Amino acid sequence: HDAIWVIVDRLTKSAYFLPIREDFKMERLARLYLNEIFARNGMPVSIISDLDSRFTSRFWQSMQEALGTRARIMDFRGSWDVHLPLVEFSYNNSFHSSLRCASFEALYRRKCHSPILWAEVGEGKLIGPEIV
């Protein structure tokens, strides 16, 4: 590793220090974000970037690809471990009758932001976090 990717939550000021290499492709950075940040915290409402061209040009597209956000069935073919963070996210954001809420909501006292937001019920328009 030759660089550190610092990600800070604006509300709690909690920080994540992720070792990376300067030559990591956007797809690898998106997968790292998915595994280390998204799986534990959910989708951010907004992202503030230092305007590095890698993040302003391809980050959101790479995130959607890493999340598998496509209208098709995915066959993992032995690569289930790559998708384990998504399974963890789904489980932690599913309603539990004993808690009367999702475990994420019980832990953080708020609903988790989903990677898919619908503009209005019945509308088929996808939107993502605002990149500032």
Short mmCIF file of C-alpha atoms in Angstrom, two decimals, residues 39-111:
data_model
loop_
_atom_site.label_atom_id
_atom_site.label_comp_id
_atom_site.label_asym_id
_atom_site.label_seq_id
_atom_site.Cartn_x
_atom_site.Cartn_y
_atom_site.Cartn_z
CA ALA A 39 -21.85 -3.26 4.71
CA ARG A 40 -21.63 -1.69 8.18
CA ASN A 41 -23.30 1.69 7.69
CA GLY A 42 -25.58 1.57 4.67
CA MET A 43 -25.74 3.98 1.76
CA PRO A 44 -24.79 7.59 2.47
CA VAL A 45 -27.27 10.37 1.74
CA SER A 46 -24.48 12.49 0.27
CA ILE A 47 -20.80 12.08 -0.51
CA ILE A 48 -18.33 14.95 -0.23
CA SER A 49 -15.21 14.33 -2.29
CA ASP A 50 -11.90 16.13 -2.68
CA LEU A 51 -12.79 16.15 -6.40
CA ASP A 52 -10.20 13.53 -7.33
CA SER A 53 -11.13 12.75 -10.93
CA ARG A 54 -11.42 9.03 -10.11
CA PHE A 55 -14.29 9.75 -7.74
CA THR A 56 -16.10 12.38 -9.75
CA SER A 57 -16.09 10.39 -12.97
CA ARG A 58 -16.76 6.73 -12.15
CA PHE A 59 -17.41 6.20 -8.45
CA TRP A 60 -21.21 6.01 -8.52
CA GLN A 61 -21.25 3.84 -11.65
CA SER A 62 -18.67 1.51 -10.10
CA MET A 63 -20.66 1.35 -6.86
CA GLN A 64 -23.78 0.27 -8.74
CA GLU A 65 -21.78 -2.38 -10.56
CA ALA A 66 -20.24 -3.57 -7.27
CA LEU A 67 -23.69 -3.69 -5.65
CA GLY A 68 -24.98 -5.76 -8.54
CA THR A 69 -27.74 -3.23 -9.20
CA ARG A 70 -29.10 -4.70 -12.40
CA ALA A 71 -32.40 -6.14 -13.42
CA ARG A 72 -31.24 -9.74 -13.70
CA ILE A 73 -30.59 -12.82 -11.62
CA MET A 74 -27.01 -13.29 -10.47
CA ASP A 75 -25.40 -16.73 -10.43
CA PHE A 76 -22.56 -16.64 -7.91
CA ARG A 77 -20.88 -19.84 -9.25
CA GLY A 78 -18.66 -20.39 -6.26
CA SER A 79 -17.89 -16.71 -5.68
CA TRP A 80 -20.39 -16.35 -2.84
CA ASP A 81 -17.74 -14.84 -0.55
CA VAL A 82 -17.48 -11.79 -2.81
CA HIS A 83 -21.18 -11.12 -2.22
CA LEU A 84 -21.16 -11.81 1.53
CA PRO A 85 -21.20 -8.07 2.47
CA LEU A 86 -24.48 -7.68 0.54
CA VAL A 87 -25.95 -10.69 2.33
CA GLU A 88 -24.84 -9.19 5.67
CA PHE A 89 -26.37 -5.84 4.72
CA SER A 90 -29.67 -7.47 3.72
CA TYR A 91 -29.85 -9.49 6.92
CA ASN A 92 -29.06 -6.50 9.16
CA ASN A 93 -31.71 -4.42 7.41
CA SER A 94 -34.48 -7.01 7.47
CA PHE A 95 -37.35 -6.73 9.93
CA HIS A 96 -36.95 -8.93 13.03
CA SER A 97 -40.20 -9.67 14.83
CA SER A 98 -38.47 -9.98 18.22
CA LEU A 99 -37.01 -6.48 17.85
CA ARG A 100 -39.98 -5.05 15.94
CA CYS A 101 -37.48 -3.39 13.62
CA ALA A 102 -34.30 -4.18 11.71
CA SER A 103 -31.16 -4.83 13.76
CA PHE A 104 -29.48 -1.84 12.05
CA GLU A 105 -32.31 0.40 13.28
CA ALA A 106 -32.06 -1.05 16.80
CA LEU A 107 -28.31 -0.47 16.86
CA TYR A 108 -28.15 3.02 15.33
CA ARG A 109 -31.66 4.28 16.22
CA ARG A 110 -32.35 5.18 12.59
CA LYS A 111 -33.32 3.41 9.41
#
